[in-house]
Amino acid sequence: MLHNRANGKELKEKLRHSGEQRTTISFYKYHKIEDPQQFRNELYLLFNSIGVMGRIYIAHEGINAQISVPTENLELFKNKLFEIGFLKGIRLNLAIEDNGKSFFKLKILVRKKIVADGLNDDSFDVTNSGVHVNAKEFNQLAEDKNTVIVDMRNHYESEVGHFKNALCPDADTFREELKIAEQLLANEKDKNIVMYCTGGIRCEKASAWMKHIGFKNVFQLNGGIIEYARQVKEQGLENKFIGKNFVFDERLGERISHDIISHCHQCGKPCDKHTNCKNDGCHLLFIQCNECNEKYNGCCSAECKGIIELPPEKQKEIRRGINKGRQVFKKGRVEKLRIAN
């Protein structure tokens, strides 16, 4: 079995009631993989055998993984992972706020790229990335008036948390983010450009691209927000990140500071709790406070609330043939979310 065919809702419910201790981990590596499909199959058999769950993308250019591992198998997982030549000694980002409920199944997909960036990798040296800096060095650069800090994540990520004084481009995807960042920084090519993202993978490519198009002093936060938060805590450094770090798993966020910098998309109250609309024909990602969650039964609108109250067969009939990709792509940018009554 090279795929998990079990019912997703049943697996989520099983995980919710499970008392098993699990550790959430992310890692990535740009490396030439000759046969991504074969590597994918071998990795699935290995990870499935030790209880790994999560989402992994594999392409000719490398691997991008967000997973959870049974805590009792953590050392076994590391040993097995490090036996893979190009992954030996790779940095593993451990979740900051981890309840062990991040993933409910193992999914490994072969993609054209491990991060969709829209770039032609043959046109520049993707290994010529920016200078990697740790938390202490990042803080020092942040105090320099000649520094511009750039958030290389999407708008719905930076909306709930970002570094102080960071430039947060209003983008829906990383592909858009690169173009917008390039435009916004057009007159800043002689300044210190410090880039950051969740775990570092987007900045590897983005910083190399920025250097390619003429930026001279390009830096990237090594290990991203996740590693920064860990170092700040361990070393007693000033935390310059405010709010939550959005994560792409069932948790949808981990708190870095106590600041709440965003608002409920429905009533406008201070809130930074993301959720997905419970209507299977929508699944829109948006910010919803507890009061609105109760009022709309976990939905993004009165319309969707009405739909989930219908019999299951009627719901299937309504969503049959509907392409919900646009709503998911826009991540909450639809008119029906604007301060509902």
XYZ file of C-alpha atoms in Angstrom:
341
model
C 0.000 0.000 0.000
C 1.588 3.243 -1.215
C -1.404 5.475 -0.411
C -3.720 5.951 2.572
C -7.265 5.459 1.256
C -9.025 5.727 4.618
C -11.821 8.256 5.105
C -10.322 11.634 6.013
C -13.055 12.652 8.443
C -12.750 9.357 10.292
C -8.979 9.760 10.523
C -9.343 13.308 11.869
C -11.782 12.098 14.511
C -9.455 9.253 15.458
C -6.548 11.684 15.853
C -8.665 14.094 17.900
C -9.378 11.400 20.493
C -5.919 9.842 20.407
C -3.691 10.147 23.441
C -0.539 9.299 21.477
C 2.293 11.782 21.915
C 3.462 13.109 18.543
C 6.117 15.642 17.504
C 5.534 18.030 14.596
C 8.543 18.573 12.327
C 9.300 20.370 9.077
C 12.338 20.169 6.824
C 13.350 20.834 3.231
C 16.298 20.294 0.943
C 17.073 21.460 -2.564
C 18.799 18.501 -4.200
C 18.706 16.892 -7.636
C 16.481 13.802 -7.431
C 16.749 11.722 -10.606
C 13.588 9.649 -10.137
C 11.121 11.494 -7.871
C 8.432 8.809 -8.200
C 10.708 5.982 -7.101
C 12.076 8.096 -4.237
C 8.512 8.954 -3.254
C 7.467 5.289 -3.103
C 10.509 4.266 -1.068
C 9.975 7.148 1.335
C 6.284 6.300 1.754
C 7.073 2.709 2.728
C 9.741 3.881 5.186
C 7.696 6.630 6.830
C 4.493 4.617 6.960
C 6.306 1.816 8.763
C 7.238 4.106 11.684
C 3.932 5.964 11.956
C 4.820 9.239 10.226
C 1.891 11.402 9.131
C 1.999 14.627 7.168
C 2.343 16.253 3.767
C 5.488 15.886 1.665
C 6.256 17.277 -1.787
C 8.973 15.713 -3.921
C 10.298 17.036 -7.220
C 13.449 16.817 -9.315
C 14.679 19.857 -7.355
C 14.308 18.312 -3.882
C 11.956 17.672 -0.965
C 9.651 19.797 1.204
C 8.103 18.096 4.244
C 5.713 18.978 7.067
C 5.067 15.927 9.224
C 4.352 14.552 12.671
C 6.136 11.573 14.199
C 5.189 9.405 17.195
C 7.416 10.872 19.898
C 8.527 7.408 20.973
C 9.810 6.847 17.399
C 11.551 10.211 17.075
C 15.097 8.906 17.357
C 14.297 6.014 15.021
C 12.871 8.511 12.523
C 16.016 10.658 12.670
C 18.276 7.651 12.207
C 16.319 6.410 9.195
C 16.106 9.891 7.653
C 19.824 10.548 8.067
C 20.609 7.259 6.330
C 19.346 8.895 3.132
C 22.525 10.392 1.646
C 21.488 13.949 0.815
C 19.399 14.249 3.994
C 22.144 13.259 6.439
C 22.340 15.840 9.220
C 19.566 18.014 7.758
C 18.109 20.651 10.093
C 14.736 19.630 11.490
C 12.421 22.458 12.533
C 10.442 21.401 15.607
C 7.046 23.057 16.110
C 6.900 25.825 18.713
C 3.361 25.170 19.961
C 2.611 21.500 19.405
C -0.452 19.555 20.504
C 0.429 16.516 18.381
C -2.720 16.979 16.272
C -1.086 18.571 13.220
C -1.625 15.790 10.652
C -3.974 12.820 10.424
C -2.586 10.868 7.443
C 0.557 10.440 5.344
C 0.447 12.080 1.934
C 3.520 12.185 -0.339
C 3.058 13.897 -3.697
C 5.332 14.245 -6.723
C 5.282 17.805 -8.041
C 7.061 19.833 -10.707
C 8.480 21.985 -7.914
C 8.564 21.685 -4.143
C 7.361 25.307 -3.926
C 5.422 26.913 -6.786
C 7.465 30.028 -7.604
C 6.941 30.628 -11.327
C 10.683 31.004 -11.907
C 12.806 29.439 -14.623
C 15.525 27.793 -12.555
C 17.767 27.426 -15.613
C 18.031 31.215 -15.880
C 19.906 31.748 -12.589
C 21.955 29.964 -9.926
C 19.429 28.764 -7.355
C 22.254 27.719 -5.005
C 23.593 31.285 -4.785
C 21.197 32.225 -1.990
C 21.422 35.007 0.576
C 23.582 34.993 3.690
C 21.945 32.808 6.352
C 21.566 34.588 9.691
C 20.538 33.296 13.103
C 18.162 35.004 15.551
C 20.842 37.174 17.170
C 22.196 38.317 13.812
C 18.663 38.955 12.543
C 17.959 41.204 15.531
C 21.180 43.122 14.925
C 20.289 43.679 11.274
C 16.773 44.734 12.274
C 18.275 47.591 14.335
C 20.248 48.879 11.327
C 18.532 51.826 9.615
C 19.918 50.547 6.313
C 17.893 47.311 6.599
C 14.611 46.394 4.945
C 12.889 43.296 6.387
C 10.683 41.465 3.893
C 8.019 38.884 4.743
C 8.051 36.290 1.946
C 4.762 34.680 2.991
C 1.213 35.179 1.764
C -1.136 37.886 3.090
C -3.175 35.483 5.242
C 0.029 34.397 6.993
C 1.417 37.851 7.762
C -2.063 39.068 8.732
C -1.906 37.181 12.050
C 1.811 37.613 12.740
C 4.970 39.219 11.369
C 8.233 40.831 12.414
C 8.171 44.417 13.642
C 8.530 46.943 10.797
C 8.497 44.186 8.176
C 7.376 44.858 4.635
C 4.427 42.490 4.080
C 3.486 42.336 0.369
C -0.227 41.845 -0.280
C -0.024 38.549 -2.165
C -2.110 35.384 -2.390
C 0.709 33.086 -3.524
C 4.497 32.865 -3.378
C 4.587 33.339 -7.146
C 2.831 36.717 -6.728
C 4.922 37.525 -3.660
C 8.169 37.421 -5.631
C 6.888 39.845 -8.260
C 5.445 42.282 -5.712
C 8.577 42.195 -3.542
C 10.741 42.899 -6.576
C 8.619 45.951 -7.417
C 8.478 47.283 -3.856
C 12.248 46.973 -3.437
C 13.202 48.376 -6.845
C 14.896 51.438 -5.312
C 16.445 49.608 -2.349
C 19.156 47.568 -4.078
C 21.980 48.979 -1.955
C 20.250 48.304 1.386
C 20.354 45.194 3.562
C 17.461 43.057 2.335
C 16.542 40.575 5.080
C 13.993 37.955 4.014
C 12.065 35.517 6.175
C 9.341 32.889 5.871
C 7.926 30.040 7.970
C 10.758 27.533 7.845
C 13.207 28.944 5.320
C 12.371 27.151 2.075
C 10.782 30.094 0.254
C 13.688 32.369 1.143
C 16.227 29.938 -0.314
C 14.793 30.546 -3.762
C 13.700 34.148 -3.236
C 17.068 35.357 -1.950
C 18.890 33.715 -4.865
C 16.502 35.432 -7.282
C 16.984 38.813 -5.622
C 20.755 38.483 -5.935
C 20.344 37.476 -9.564
C 18.401 40.655 -10.396
C 20.935 42.978 -8.808
C 20.395 43.214 -5.040
C 23.793 43.367 -3.342
C 23.242 42.657 0.357
C 20.710 39.858 0.679
C 20.154 37.915 3.900
C 17.699 35.226 4.934
C 16.568 34.061 8.361
C 17.999 30.583 8.756
C 15.235 28.125 9.689
C 12.599 30.822 9.347
C 10.218 31.939 12.080
C 10.144 28.475 13.656
C 13.888 28.350 14.309
C 13.981 32.041 15.275
C 11.371 31.497 17.999
C 13.298 28.524 19.350
C 16.602 30.437 19.499
C 15.000 33.500 21.069
C 13.559 31.363 23.860
C 16.722 29.334 24.446
C 19.093 32.328 24.373
C 16.884 34.875 26.117
C 16.918 37.248 23.144
C 14.434 39.997 22.372
C 11.510 38.599 20.384
C 10.854 40.873 17.414
C 8.052 38.719 16.029
C 4.536 39.790 16.995
C 1.483 37.528 16.898
C 1.086 33.999 15.559
C 3.039 31.985 13.038
C 0.619 30.544 10.482
C 1.308 26.854 9.739
C -0.040 24.632 6.978
C -1.503 21.832 9.053
C -4.516 21.140 11.251
C -3.281 23.606 13.907
C -3.288 26.551 11.439
C -1.030 28.520 13.756
C 1.380 28.542 16.664
C 1.661 31.472 19.049
C 4.975 33.329 19.149
C 3.887 36.360 21.181
C 0.732 37.280 23.084
C -0.094 40.107 20.662
C -3.292 39.757 18.633
C -2.835 41.940 15.554
C -5.703 40.750 13.330
C -9.500 40.749 13.483
C -12.402 38.368 13.012
C -13.404 38.566 9.366
C -17.069 38.446 10.311
C -17.574 40.820 13.251
C -14.287 42.723 13.407
C -13.305 41.803 16.973
C -9.597 41.251 17.744
C -8.896 37.628 16.793
C -6.172 35.583 15.096
C -7.775 32.152 14.968
C -7.934 30.745 11.435
C -10.489 28.133 10.457
C -11.883 26.502 7.340
C -15.580 26.857 6.520
C -17.383 23.656 7.532
C -19.363 23.613 4.289
C -17.693 20.903 2.176
C -18.551 22.935 -0.911
C -16.550 25.903 0.369
C -13.772 25.177 2.899
C -12.771 28.838 2.757
C -9.868 29.769 5.036
C -10.673 32.785 7.217
C -10.336 34.276 10.712
C -13.282 33.634 13.023
C -13.811 34.446 16.709
C -15.554 32.038 19.088
C -18.773 34.064 19.071
C -19.042 34.047 15.275
C -18.082 30.378 15.212
C -21.111 29.656 17.380
C -23.360 32.045 15.450
C -22.480 30.616 12.027
C -21.815 27.048 13.180
C -18.216 27.199 11.964
C -19.158 28.567 8.543
C -18.006 31.661 6.690
C -21.525 32.970 6.010
C -25.229 32.524 6.686
C -25.424 30.934 3.229
C -22.954 28.190 4.089
C -24.520 27.738 7.530
C -27.844 27.056 5.824
C -26.244 24.507 3.517
C -24.663 22.374 6.261
C -28.035 22.202 8.009
C -29.460 20.404 4.970
C -29.486 16.578 4.613
C -26.102 15.205 3.392
C -27.516 14.143 0.012
C -28.886 17.626 -0.602
C -25.501 19.124 0.278
C -23.795 16.837 -2.241
C -26.303 17.880 -4.882
C -25.636 21.580 -4.252
C -21.848 21.296 -4.483
C -21.814 18.880 -7.427
C -19.795 20.387 -10.266
C -18.715 23.452 -8.294
C -15.031 24.399 -8.533
C -14.089 25.628 -5.059
C -10.473 26.271 -6.034
C -10.963 29.994 -6.478
C -12.207 30.453 -2.932
C -9.379 28.393 -1.477
C -6.888 30.317 -3.631
C -8.100 33.681 -2.402
C -7.927 32.534 1.231
C -10.800 34.587 2.550
C -11.090 37.356 -0.021
C -14.750 37.057 -0.835
C -17.458 39.640 -0.297
C -19.672 37.424 1.854
C -17.064 37.611 4.621
C -17.149 41.389 4.952
C -18.442 41.974 8.515
C -21.514 39.758 8.252
C -24.727 40.735 10.065
